[in-house]
Every structure is written in structure tokens, then in C-alpha cells.
Coordinates of C-alpha atoms in Angstrom, one line a residue:
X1 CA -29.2 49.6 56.0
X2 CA -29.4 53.6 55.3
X3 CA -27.8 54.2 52.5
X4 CA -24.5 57.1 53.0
X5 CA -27.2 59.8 51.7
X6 CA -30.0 58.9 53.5
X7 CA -27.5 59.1 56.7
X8 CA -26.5 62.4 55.6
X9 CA -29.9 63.6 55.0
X10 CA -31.3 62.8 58.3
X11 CA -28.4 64.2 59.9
X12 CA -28.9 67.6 58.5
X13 CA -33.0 67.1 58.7
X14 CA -32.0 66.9 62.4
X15 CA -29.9 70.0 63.0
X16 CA -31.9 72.3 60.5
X17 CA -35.1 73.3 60.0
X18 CA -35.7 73.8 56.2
X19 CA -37.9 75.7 54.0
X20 CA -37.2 73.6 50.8
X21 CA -35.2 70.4 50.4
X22 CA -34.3 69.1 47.0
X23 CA -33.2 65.1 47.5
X24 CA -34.5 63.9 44.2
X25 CA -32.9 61.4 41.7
X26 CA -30.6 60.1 45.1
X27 CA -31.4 56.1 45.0
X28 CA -33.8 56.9 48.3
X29 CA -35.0 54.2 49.4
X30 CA -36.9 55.7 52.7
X31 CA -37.4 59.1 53.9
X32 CA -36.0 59.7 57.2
X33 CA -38.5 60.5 60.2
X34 CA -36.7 63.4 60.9
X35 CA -38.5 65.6 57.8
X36 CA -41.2 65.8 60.1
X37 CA -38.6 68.6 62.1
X38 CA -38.9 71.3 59.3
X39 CA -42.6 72.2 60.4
X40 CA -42.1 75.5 57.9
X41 CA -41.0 73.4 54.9
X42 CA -42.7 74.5 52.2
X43 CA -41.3 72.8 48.8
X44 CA -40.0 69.1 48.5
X45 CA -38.7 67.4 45.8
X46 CA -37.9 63.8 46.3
X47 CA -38.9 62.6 42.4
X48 CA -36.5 59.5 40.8
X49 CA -36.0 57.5 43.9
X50 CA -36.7 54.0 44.8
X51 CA -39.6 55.2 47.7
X52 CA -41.9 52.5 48.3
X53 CA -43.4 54.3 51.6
X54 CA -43.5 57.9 53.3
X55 CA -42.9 58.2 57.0
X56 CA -46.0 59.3 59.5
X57 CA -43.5 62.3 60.5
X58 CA -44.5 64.1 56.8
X59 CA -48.0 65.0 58.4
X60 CA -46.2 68.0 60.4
X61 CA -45.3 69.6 57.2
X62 CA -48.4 71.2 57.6
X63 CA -47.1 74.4 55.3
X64 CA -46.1 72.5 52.5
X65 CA -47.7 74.1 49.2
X66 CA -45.3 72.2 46.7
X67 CA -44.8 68.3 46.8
X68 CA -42.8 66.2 43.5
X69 CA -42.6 62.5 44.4
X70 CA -43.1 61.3 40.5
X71 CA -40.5 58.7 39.7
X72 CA -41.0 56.3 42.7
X73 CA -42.8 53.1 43.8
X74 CA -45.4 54.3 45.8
X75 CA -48.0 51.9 44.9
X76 CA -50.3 52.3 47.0
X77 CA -50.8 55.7 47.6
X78 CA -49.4 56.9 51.4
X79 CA -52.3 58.0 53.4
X80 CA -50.2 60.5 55.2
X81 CA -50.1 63.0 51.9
X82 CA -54.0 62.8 52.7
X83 CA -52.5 65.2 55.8
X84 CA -50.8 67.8 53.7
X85 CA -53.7 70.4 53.0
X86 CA -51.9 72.9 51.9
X87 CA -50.5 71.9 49.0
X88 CA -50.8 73.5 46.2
X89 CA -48.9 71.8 43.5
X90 CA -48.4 67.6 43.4
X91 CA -46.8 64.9 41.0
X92 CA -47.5 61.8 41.5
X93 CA -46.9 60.4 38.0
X94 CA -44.9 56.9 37.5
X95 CA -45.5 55.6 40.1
X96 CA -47.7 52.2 39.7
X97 CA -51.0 53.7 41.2
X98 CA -54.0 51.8 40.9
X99 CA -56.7 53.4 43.2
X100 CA -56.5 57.2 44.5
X101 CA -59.0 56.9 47.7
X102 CA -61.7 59.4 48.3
X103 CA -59.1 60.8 51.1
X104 CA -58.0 63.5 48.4
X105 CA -60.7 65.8 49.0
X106 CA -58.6 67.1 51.7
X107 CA -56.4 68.5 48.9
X108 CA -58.7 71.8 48.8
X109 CA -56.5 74.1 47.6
X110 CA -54.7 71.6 45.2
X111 CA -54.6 73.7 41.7
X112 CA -52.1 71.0 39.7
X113 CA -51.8 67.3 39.8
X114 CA -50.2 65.5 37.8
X115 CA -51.0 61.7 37.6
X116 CA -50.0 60.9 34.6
X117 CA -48.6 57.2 33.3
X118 CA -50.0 55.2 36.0
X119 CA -52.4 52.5 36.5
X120 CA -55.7 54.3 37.2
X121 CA -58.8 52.7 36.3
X122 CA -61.0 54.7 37.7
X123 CA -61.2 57.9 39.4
X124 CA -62.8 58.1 43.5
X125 CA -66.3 59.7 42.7
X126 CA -65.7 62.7 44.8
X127 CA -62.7 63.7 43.0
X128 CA -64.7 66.6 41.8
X129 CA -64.5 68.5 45.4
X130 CA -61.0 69.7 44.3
X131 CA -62.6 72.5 43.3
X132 CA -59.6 74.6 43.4
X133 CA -57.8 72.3 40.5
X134 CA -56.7 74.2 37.5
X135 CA -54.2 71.5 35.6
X136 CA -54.7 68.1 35.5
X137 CA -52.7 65.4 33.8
X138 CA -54.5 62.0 33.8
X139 CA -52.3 61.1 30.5
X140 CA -50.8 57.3 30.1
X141 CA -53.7 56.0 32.4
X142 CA -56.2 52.9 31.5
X143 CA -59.2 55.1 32.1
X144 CA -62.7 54.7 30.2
X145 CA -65.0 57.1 32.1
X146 CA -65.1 59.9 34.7
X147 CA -66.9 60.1 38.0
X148 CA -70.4 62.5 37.9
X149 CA -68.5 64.9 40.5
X150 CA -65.9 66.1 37.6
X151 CA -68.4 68.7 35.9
X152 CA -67.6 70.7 39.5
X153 CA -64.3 71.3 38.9
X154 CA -65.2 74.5 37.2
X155 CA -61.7 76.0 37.9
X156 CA -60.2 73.3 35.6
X157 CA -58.0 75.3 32.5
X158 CA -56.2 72.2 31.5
X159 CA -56.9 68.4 31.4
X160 CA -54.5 65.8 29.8
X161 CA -56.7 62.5 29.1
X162 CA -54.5 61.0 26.3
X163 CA -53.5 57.6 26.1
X164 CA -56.4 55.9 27.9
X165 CA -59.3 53.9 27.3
X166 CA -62.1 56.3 26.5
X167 CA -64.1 55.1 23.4
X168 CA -66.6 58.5 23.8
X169 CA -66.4 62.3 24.6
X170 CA -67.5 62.0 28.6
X171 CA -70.4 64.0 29.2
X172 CA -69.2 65.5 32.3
X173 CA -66.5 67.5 30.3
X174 CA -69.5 69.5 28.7
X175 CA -69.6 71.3 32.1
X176 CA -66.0 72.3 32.5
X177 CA -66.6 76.3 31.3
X178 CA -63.2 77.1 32.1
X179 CA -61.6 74.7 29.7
X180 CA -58.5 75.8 27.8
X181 CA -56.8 73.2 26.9
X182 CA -57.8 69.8 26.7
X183 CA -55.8 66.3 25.1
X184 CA -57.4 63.5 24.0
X185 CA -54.9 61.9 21.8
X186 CA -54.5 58.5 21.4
X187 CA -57.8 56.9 22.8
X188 CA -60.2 54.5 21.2
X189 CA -62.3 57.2 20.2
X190 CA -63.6 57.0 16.7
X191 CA -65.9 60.0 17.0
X192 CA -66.4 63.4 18.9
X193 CA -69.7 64.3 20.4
X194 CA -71.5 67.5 20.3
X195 CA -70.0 67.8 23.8
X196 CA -67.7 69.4 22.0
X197 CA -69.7 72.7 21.5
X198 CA -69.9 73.3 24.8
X199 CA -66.7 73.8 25.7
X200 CA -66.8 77.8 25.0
X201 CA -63.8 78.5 26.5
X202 CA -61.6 76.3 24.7
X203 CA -58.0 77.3 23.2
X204 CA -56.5 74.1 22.1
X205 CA -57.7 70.7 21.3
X206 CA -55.6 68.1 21.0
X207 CA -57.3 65.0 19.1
X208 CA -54.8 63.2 17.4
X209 CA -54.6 59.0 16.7
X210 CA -58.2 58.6 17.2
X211 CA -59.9 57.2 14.3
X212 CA -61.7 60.1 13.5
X213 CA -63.8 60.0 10.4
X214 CA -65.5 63.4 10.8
X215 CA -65.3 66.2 12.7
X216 CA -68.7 67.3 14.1
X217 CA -70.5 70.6 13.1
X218 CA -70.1 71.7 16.5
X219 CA -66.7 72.5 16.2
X220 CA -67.5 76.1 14.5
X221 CA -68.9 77.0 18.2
X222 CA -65.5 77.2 19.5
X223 CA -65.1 80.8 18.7
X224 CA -61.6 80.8 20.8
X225 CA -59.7 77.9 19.6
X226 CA -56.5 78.8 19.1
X227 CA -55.0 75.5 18.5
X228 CA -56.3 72.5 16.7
X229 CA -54.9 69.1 16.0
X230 CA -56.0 66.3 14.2
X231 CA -53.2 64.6 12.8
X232 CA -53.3 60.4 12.3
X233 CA -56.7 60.0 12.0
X234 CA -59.3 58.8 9.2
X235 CA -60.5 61.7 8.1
X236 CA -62.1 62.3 4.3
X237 CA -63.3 65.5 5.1
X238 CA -63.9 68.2 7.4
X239 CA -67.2 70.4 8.4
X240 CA -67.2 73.5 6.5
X241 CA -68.6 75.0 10.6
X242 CA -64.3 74.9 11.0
X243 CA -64.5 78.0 8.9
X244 CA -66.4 79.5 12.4
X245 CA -63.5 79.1 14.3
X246 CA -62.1 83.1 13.5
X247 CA -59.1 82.7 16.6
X248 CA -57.7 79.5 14.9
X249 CA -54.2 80.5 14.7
X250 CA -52.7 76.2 14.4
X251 CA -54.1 73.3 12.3
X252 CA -52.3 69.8 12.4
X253 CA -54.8 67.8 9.8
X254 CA -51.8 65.8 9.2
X255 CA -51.7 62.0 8.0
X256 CA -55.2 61.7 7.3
X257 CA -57.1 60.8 3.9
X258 CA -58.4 64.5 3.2
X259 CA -59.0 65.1 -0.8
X260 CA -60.3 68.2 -0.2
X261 CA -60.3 70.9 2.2
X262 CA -63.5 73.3 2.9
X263 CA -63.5 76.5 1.2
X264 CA -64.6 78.3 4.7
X265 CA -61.6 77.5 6.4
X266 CA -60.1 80.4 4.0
X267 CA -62.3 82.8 6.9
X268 CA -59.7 81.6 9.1
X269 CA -57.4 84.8 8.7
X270 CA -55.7 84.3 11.8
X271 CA -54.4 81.3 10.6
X272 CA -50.5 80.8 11.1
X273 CA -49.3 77.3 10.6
X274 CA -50.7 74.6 8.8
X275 CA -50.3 70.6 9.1
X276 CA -51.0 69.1 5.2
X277 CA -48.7 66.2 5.4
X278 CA -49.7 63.2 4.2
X279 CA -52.9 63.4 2.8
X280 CA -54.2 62.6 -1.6
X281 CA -54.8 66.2 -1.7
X282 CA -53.4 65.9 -5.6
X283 CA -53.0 69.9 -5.9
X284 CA -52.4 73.0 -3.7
X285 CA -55.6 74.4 -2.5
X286 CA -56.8 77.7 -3.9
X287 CA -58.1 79.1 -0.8
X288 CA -54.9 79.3 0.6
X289 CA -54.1 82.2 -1.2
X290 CA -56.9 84.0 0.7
X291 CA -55.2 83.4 4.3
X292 CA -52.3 85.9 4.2
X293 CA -51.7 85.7 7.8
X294 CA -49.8 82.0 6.6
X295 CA -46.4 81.5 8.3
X296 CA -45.8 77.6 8.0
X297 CA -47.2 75.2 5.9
X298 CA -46.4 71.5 5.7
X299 CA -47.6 70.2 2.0
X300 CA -45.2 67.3 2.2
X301 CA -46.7 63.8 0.4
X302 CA -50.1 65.2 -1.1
X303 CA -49.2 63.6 -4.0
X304 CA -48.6 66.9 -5.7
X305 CA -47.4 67.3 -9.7
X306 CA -47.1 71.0 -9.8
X307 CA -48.1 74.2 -7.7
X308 CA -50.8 75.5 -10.1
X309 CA -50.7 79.1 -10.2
X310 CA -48.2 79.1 -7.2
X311 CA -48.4 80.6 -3.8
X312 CA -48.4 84.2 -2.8
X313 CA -48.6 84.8 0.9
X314 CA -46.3 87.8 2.2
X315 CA -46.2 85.9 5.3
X316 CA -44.6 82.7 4.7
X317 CA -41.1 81.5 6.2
X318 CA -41.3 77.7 6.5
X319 CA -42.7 75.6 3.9
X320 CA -42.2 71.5 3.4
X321 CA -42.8 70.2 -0.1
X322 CA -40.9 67.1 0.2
X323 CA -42.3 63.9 -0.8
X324 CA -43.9 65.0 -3.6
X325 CA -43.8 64.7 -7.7
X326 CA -42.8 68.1 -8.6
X327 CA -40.9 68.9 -11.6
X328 CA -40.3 72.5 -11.5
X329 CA -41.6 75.6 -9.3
X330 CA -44.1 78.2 -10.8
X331 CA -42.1 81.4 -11.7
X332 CA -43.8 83.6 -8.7
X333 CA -42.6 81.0 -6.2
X334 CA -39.7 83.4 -5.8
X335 CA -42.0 86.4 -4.5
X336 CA -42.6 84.0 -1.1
X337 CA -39.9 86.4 -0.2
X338 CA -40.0 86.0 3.7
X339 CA -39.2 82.1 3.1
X340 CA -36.3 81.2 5.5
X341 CA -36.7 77.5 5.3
X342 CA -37.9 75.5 2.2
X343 CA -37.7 71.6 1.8
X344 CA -37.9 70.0 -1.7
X345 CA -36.3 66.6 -0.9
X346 CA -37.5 64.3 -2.9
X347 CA -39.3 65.3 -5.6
X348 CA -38.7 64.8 -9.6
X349 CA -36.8 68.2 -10.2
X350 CA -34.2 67.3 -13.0
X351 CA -33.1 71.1 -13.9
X352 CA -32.5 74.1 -11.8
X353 CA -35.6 75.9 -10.9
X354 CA -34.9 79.1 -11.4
X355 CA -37.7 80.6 -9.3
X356 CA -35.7 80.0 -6.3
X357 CA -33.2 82.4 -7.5
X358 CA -35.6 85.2 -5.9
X359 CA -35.6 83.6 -2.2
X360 CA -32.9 86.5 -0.6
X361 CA -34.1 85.5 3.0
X362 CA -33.4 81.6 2.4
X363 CA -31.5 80.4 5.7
X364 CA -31.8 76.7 4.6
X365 CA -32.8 74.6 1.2
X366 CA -33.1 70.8 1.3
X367 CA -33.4 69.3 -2.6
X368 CA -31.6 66.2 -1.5
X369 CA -33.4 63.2 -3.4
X370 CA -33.9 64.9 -6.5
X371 CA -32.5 64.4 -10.4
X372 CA -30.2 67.3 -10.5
X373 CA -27.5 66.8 -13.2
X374 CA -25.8 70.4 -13.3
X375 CA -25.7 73.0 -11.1
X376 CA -23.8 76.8 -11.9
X377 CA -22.9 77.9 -8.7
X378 CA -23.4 82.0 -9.9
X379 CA -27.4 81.6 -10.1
X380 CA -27.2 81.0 -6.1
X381 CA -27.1 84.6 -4.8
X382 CA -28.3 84.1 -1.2
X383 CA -26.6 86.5 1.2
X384 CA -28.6 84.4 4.2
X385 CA -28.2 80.9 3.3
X386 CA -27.0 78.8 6.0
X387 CA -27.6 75.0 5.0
X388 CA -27.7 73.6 1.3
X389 CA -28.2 70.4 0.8
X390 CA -28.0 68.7 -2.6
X391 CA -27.3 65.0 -1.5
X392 CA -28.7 62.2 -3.4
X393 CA -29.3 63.8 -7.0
X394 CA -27.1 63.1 -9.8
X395 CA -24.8 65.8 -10.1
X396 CA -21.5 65.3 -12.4
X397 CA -20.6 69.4 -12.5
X398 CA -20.8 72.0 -10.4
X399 CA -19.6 75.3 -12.9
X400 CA -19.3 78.9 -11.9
X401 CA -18.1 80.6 -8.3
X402 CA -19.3 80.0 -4.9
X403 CA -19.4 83.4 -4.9
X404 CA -22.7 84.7 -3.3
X405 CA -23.3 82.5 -0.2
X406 CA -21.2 84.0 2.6
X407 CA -23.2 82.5 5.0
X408 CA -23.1 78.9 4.5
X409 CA -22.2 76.7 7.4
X410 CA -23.6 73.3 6.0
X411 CA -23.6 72.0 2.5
X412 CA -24.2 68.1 1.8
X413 CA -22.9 67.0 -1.6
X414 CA -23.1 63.2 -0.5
X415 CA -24.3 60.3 -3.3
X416 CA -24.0 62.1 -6.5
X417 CA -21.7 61.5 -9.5
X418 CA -19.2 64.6 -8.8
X419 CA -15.4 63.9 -10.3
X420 CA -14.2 67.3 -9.9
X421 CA -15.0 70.4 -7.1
X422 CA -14.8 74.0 -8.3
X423 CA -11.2 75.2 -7.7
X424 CA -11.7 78.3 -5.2
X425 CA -13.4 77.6 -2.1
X426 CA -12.7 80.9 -0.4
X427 CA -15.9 82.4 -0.3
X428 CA -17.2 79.9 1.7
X429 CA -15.1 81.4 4.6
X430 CA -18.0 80.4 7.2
X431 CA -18.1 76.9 6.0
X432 CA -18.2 74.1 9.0
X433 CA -19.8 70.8 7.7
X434 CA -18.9 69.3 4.3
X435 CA -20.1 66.1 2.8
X436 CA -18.7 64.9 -0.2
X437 CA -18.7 61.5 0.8
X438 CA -20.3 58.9 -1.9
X439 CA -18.8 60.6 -5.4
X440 CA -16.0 59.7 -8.0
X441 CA -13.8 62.3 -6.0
X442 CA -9.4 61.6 -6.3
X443 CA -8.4 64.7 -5.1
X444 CA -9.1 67.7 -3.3
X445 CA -8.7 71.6 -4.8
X446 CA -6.2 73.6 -2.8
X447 CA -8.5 76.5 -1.9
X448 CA -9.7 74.4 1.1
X449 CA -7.1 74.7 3.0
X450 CA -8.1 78.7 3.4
X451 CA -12.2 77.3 4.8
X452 CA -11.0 78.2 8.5
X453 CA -13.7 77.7 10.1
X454 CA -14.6 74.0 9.0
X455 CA -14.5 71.6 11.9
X456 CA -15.9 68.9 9.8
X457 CA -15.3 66.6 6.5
X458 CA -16.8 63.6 5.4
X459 CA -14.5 62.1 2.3
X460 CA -16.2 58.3 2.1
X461 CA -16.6 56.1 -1.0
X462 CA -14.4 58.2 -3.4
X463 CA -12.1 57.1 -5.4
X464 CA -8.9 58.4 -3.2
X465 CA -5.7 56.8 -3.0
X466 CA -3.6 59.8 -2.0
X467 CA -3.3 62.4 0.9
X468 CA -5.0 65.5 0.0
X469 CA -2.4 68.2 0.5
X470 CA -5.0 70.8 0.5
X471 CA -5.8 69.2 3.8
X472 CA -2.7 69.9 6.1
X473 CA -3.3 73.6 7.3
X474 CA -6.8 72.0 8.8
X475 CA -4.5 70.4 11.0
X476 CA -5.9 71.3 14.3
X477 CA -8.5 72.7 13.1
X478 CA -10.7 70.2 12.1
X479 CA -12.4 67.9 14.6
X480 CA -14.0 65.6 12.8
X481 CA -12.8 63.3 9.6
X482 CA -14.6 60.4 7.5
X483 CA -12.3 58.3 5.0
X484 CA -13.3 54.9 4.9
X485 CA -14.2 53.0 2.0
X486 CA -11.3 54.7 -0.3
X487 CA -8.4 52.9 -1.8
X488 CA -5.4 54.7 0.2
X489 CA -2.3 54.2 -0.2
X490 CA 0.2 53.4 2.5
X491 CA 2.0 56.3 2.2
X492 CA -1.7 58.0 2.8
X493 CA -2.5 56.1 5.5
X494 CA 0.9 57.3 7.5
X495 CA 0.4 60.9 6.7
X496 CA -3.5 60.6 7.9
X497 CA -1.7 58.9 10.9
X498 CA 0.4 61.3 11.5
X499 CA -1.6 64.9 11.2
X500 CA -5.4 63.3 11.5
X501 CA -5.6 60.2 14.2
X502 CA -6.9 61.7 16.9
X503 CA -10.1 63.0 14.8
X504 CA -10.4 60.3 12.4
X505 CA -14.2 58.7 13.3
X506 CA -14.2 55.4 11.2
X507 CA -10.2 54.2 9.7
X508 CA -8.4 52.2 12.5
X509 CA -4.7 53.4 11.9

């Protein structure tokens, strides 16, 4: 029985002839024969439905260029989109398929198809007369080779192989000499063939999670690699060829076992952003320094005890040293002076630095996880500063004004050993998240009843037993309110009642 949809779809397939028909994500469970009426159609999207079938009727969509049936059951493939040889653009992905069928090559002037998470095995050996193919995605598959015929698809810019079975580079990827972009993440694929080299054309290289121990030499041939990841694999070291890639612009050696880096990669000069994480590199590398063209840099658990000599790259706005064993910054670490975003979470930093009193661009500073003890609020002058967050350190005063943040919109004071707040809050006139649960807090200083633009207030595992007074003018205002785990009163609990319920998240009143 058609479905109330389906009804209404045939009955306006049957009046109209149409150019484009979106019916995805509808609960389909057929197509009505009457498609086959809009002879001019040239763009159908039926993806997300429960299609286990295509009527005959779709051959007379004979001008159809753009085709999304991803999301179905269509296992196997309809021999009827063997008839459609114009199109252009096809997903087929989730679906279930097993088995293509030779039958494709009618697809002539296919340039994307996207097959991704399916059940292919195999490809059909002549998929290689889609000569016209620019994209493909073959990700999620169970693949472990490629037919001979896929060195002809020499218009090919983009192949996703990720997530299959290949344990080696396949040869017939050596031939594809308009290669961009090509993904091989997450295949049983311990090394990388010289194959590699060939590949002159190549902008990015994604080769992440697959047991690499080395990267061959081969790699300094791809003069314009743009993009380069590596990230979750084995490796100890890397070939000093990298150095030869000059248009490198990305590199993701993240989660590896690297001790060292090569001291050509500092000829990379286009270099922008840099993956470190997670790797025994024990101390910043010197040739950093040299690559001035540094924007982001991810240094985050190298088992690092200090910076050295510190950093000085004009460039620089993101930079993650979390998850390390710092004790204190160098004092240039305040000239990185285009640094908007700077994460020192947990580390071993037990006083102030004061190099990061020379950050005027900071938009956000994470040193959650630290051993702060004392903090005087007139050292942080950051007209910029957005998000502070001093969580989890062991903070029992915080002395002097909050005076030079006008910007702040976020600051997280949550598990330290606070008693008392600073008395005037009304700098802080942007303020809209506050954290102070997890401290020895009773009360609450009267100056935040003036933060009018806070909207939310976590209060949690404090020692309060009465209703903050400072707290009544934010009737309304706030939308948001965290009070469990406090000792209130009754008479507090009423009052909360009263002005707070309706944004109350965790006290049932």
C-alpha cells in the first residue's frame, strides 16, 4: 500500500513535467512509474529512503545529469541507472552494494561518484572507461586491489580509498597524473611504495592510522603537496627528502613516536600549520624558529620541561602546549604577539608566568589543570580576551581589579580552593558564562548583579546555605542556573523557587 507521499508524488509526477524533484529523507519505499513523465528532468534527489528497487520508467530521464540515491537499500544495483548516460554527478553510498557490473561504462560523462561505505570487494575491470571521472569516493569499502583499467582514468583529481583493505600502494595509482588529492587512511598498510613519487600532481595526502614506520624518500618528489597527514602511525623518523616538498603549507605528524624531526623540513617556508601532538619529542625543535610563515602549531604531550630559548615566529596565532611538564614560559614568549589562542592545561605551572602579560591579541587562554595558588587580577591587561579558563588549579585568592578584560564572555573558575571573589565585578560588563562551581564559596559580592549580559551561572559544591541577594536583578536575565550539592536553607530554596525555577538545570524544587 502507497504510502500518503508516495500517492501525492505520483499524482503531481502525473500532471507536471519537472526539471528537478527533491523527494529525499520521505520513508519512500518505491518510486512511482510516473517519473518516467518528466523526460526533461534533469536533477533528482531521492537519498534517505527505504528504496529497495527503481522503476523501468527512470530510463526516459534521458537528460538527467544529477542523480543522489545514497541512504537506501538498493542492494543490488538497478540495471536501469545503467540507462541514464548523461549523468554527470551520482551517490550511491550506503546502500549495501556488493558488485557494480561492468554496465557502468555507459556512465561516459560521469565526473563524481561517490560509493562510499558499502560492501565492494572488488571493482568491474573496466571501470577505468569512465574516463571522464574527476572525484571518486570508494571510502568505507572492503577493497584490497584495483582493476588494471584504473591507470586510464587520467581525468581523476580526487580519489577516497580509506577504510578498506589495501595492505600496499596499488600500482595503478602511479598512472593517475592528474591526482590532487588522494586518502588512504585507515588501511592495513604498514608501508608506502615509491609509487608515491609519481604522483607529480599531488596536493594532499591523506595517510593517517596505517602503521607507517617510515616515510619513503620519494616523498620530496611531490613538489606540490600542499597538505600532508600522517597522524596515528608508528613513525620514529621521517626522510630528510620532506624538506623537498617547498608548497607544503599542512603537516599532521600527530600521535606517532617521532624523537626528532629532520632539520630540512625547516626549507619548508610555506609551512602554516603543524600537527606535534603526541609524540617523545622531549624539547621544542630549533628549526622551528627558521619557518616564519608558522600560524598553528600543536606541541601538546611531547613530554616537554621547558621551551628552551622560546619561540619567535611573527606569524603565530594558535598554539597547544597542553599536556606537557612546563613550569614557567621563557620571557620572549610574550613577543608571539599575533597569538589569539594559547592552551596550557595541564602542565606544572605553580606561579604566574609573567611572559603572558605581553600577549595583547589573546582571544582565549586555557591553564585549567595547573598549580596556580594566587592570581592578581591587575597583571591581566588583555583588551581582546574572550575566554579564561583557570579551572582545576589551586587558587585560594584572587587580589587586584578585573579591570583590563572588557572583553571576556567566558571565565571558568571551577575546582579550586576560592573562599572569597573580588568585590567589583563591573568591568566584566560582557561577561556570559561563569563557573564557580567546586570552591569553598558562602556568598556572592554584590557587583554581580550589574554583569547584564550573563545568561549563565554554575554555583555547585560550595559551601552555600543562603540566597545570594546579589542574584535577584538577574531575574530574567539569566537562562541558565547550577546549585546542587550546597547546603541551602529552606528559606533559600523558596526564594530560588520563586525568582529562579524555570532556569534551574539540576535542584528539583
Amino acid at each position: 500500500m502507497l504510502s500518503r507521499y508516495e500517492l501525492q508524488l505520483a499524482e503531481l509526477l502525473a500532471q507536471k513535467s519537472l526539471k528537478k524533484l527533491d523527494a529525499s529523507r520521505k520513508g519512500l519505499q518505491e518510486l512511482p512509474q510516473e517519473i518516467g513523465r518528466s523526460k526533461g528532468m534533469k536533477q533528482l534527489n531521492i537519498e534517505d529512503n527505504r528504496l529497495k528497487d527503481l522503476p523501468d520508467s527512470l530510463a526516459n530521464l534521458g537528460q538527467l545529469e544529477w542523480l543522489d540515491i545514497s541512504d537506501n537499500r538498493l542492494s543490488p544495483l538497478p540495471k536501469v541507472l545503467f540507462q541514464l548516460r548523461k549523468l554527470r554527478w551520482l551517490d550511491l553510498s550506503n546502500n549495501g552494494l556488493s558488485e557494480l557490473g561492468e554496465e557502468l561504462a555507459a556512465w561516459e560523462e560521469l565526473m563524481r561518484l561517490d560509493l562510499k561505505n558499502n560492501q565492494l570487494q572488488a571493482l568491474p575491470n573496466n571501470f577505468g572507461q569512465l574516463k571522464a571521472l574527476r572525484k571518486l569516493l570508494l571510502e568505507r569499502n572492503q577493497l584490497s586491489a584495483l582493476p588494471a583499467s584504473f591507470g586510464q582514468l587520467q581525468q581523476l583529481q580526487q580519489l577516497d580509498l580509506s577504510e578498506n583493505a589495501f595492505t600496499q600502494l596499488p600500482e595503478e595509482i602511479g598512472q593517475l597524473k592528474s591526482l590532487k588529492q588522494l586518502s588512504l587512511s585507515a588501511n592495513p598498510m604498514p608501508q608506502l611504495t615509491k609509487v608515491l613519487g609519481q604522483l607529480s600532481n599531488l596536493e594532499e595526502l591523506q595517510a593517517e592510522g596505517l602503521g607507517l614506520e617510515e616515510v619513503p624518500k620519494e616523498i620530496g618528489q611531490l613538489n606540490n603537496l600542499q597538505s600532508l597527514f600522517l597522524g596515528y602511525n608508528r613513525l620514529k623518523s621521517l626522510a630528510a627528502e620532506l624538506g623537498n616538498c617547498s608548497a607544503l603549507e599542512q603537516l599532521d605528524l600527530g600521535n606517532n613516536r617521532l624523537e626528532r624531526l629532520p632539520l630540512n623540513l625547516a626549507r619548508c617556508q610555506q609551512l602554516k600549520v603543524l600537527n606535534l601532538e603526541d609524540n617523545p619529542l622531549g624539547e621544542l625543535p630549533l628549526l622551528l624558529q627558521e619557518i616564519q610563515a608558522l600560524e598553528e602549531l600543536d606541541m601538546s604531550n611531547c613530554n616537554l620541561v621547558d621551551l628552551g630559548a622560546g619561540l619567535s615566529l611573527p606569524a603565530l596565532h594558535w598554539l597547544d602546549l597542553s599536556a606537557n611538564q612546563l613550569r614557567d614560559l621563557p620571557s620572549n614568549f610574550g613577543q608571539l604577539t599575533a597569538l589569539n589562542w594559547l592552551d596550557l592545561r595541564d602542565n606544572q605551572l605553580q606561579k604566574w608566568p609573567k611572559a603572558l602579560e605581553g600577549l595583547s591579541q589573546i582571544r582565549q587562554l586555557l591553564l585549567a589543570g595547573n598549580f596556580l595558588r594566587q592570581i592578581n587580577l591587575s597583571d591581566l591587561d588583555w583588551p581582546e580576551l574572550e575566554e579564561l579558563d583557570l579551572s582545576k588549579n589551586e587558587l585560594t585568592e584572587l587580589s587586584g581589579q578585573w579591570d583590563k578584560l572588557p572583553q571576556l564572555r567566558q571565565l571558568n573558575l571551577e575546582k579550586n580552593q576560592l573562599a572569597q571573589l573580588p568585590e567589583d565585578w563591573r568591568p566584566l560588563s560582557n561577561l556570559e558564562e561563569l563557573d564557580l562551581s567546586d570552591n569553598q564559596l558562602d556568598s556572592l559580592p554584590q557587583s554581580l548583579a550589574e554583569l547584564d549580559q550573563i545568561q549563565w551561572l554554575d554555583l555547585r559544591n560550595n559551601q552555600f546555605t543562603e540566597f545570594p541577594q546579589a542574584l535577584l536583578p538577574l531575574v530574567g536575565q539569566l537562562q541558565a542556573l547550577y546549585l546542587g550539592e550546597n547546603n541551602w536553607s529552606e528559606s533559600a530554596l523558596a526564594l530560588w523557587k520563586t525568582h529562579f525555577e524555570e532556569v534551574i538545570v539540576d535542584l528539583e524544587l
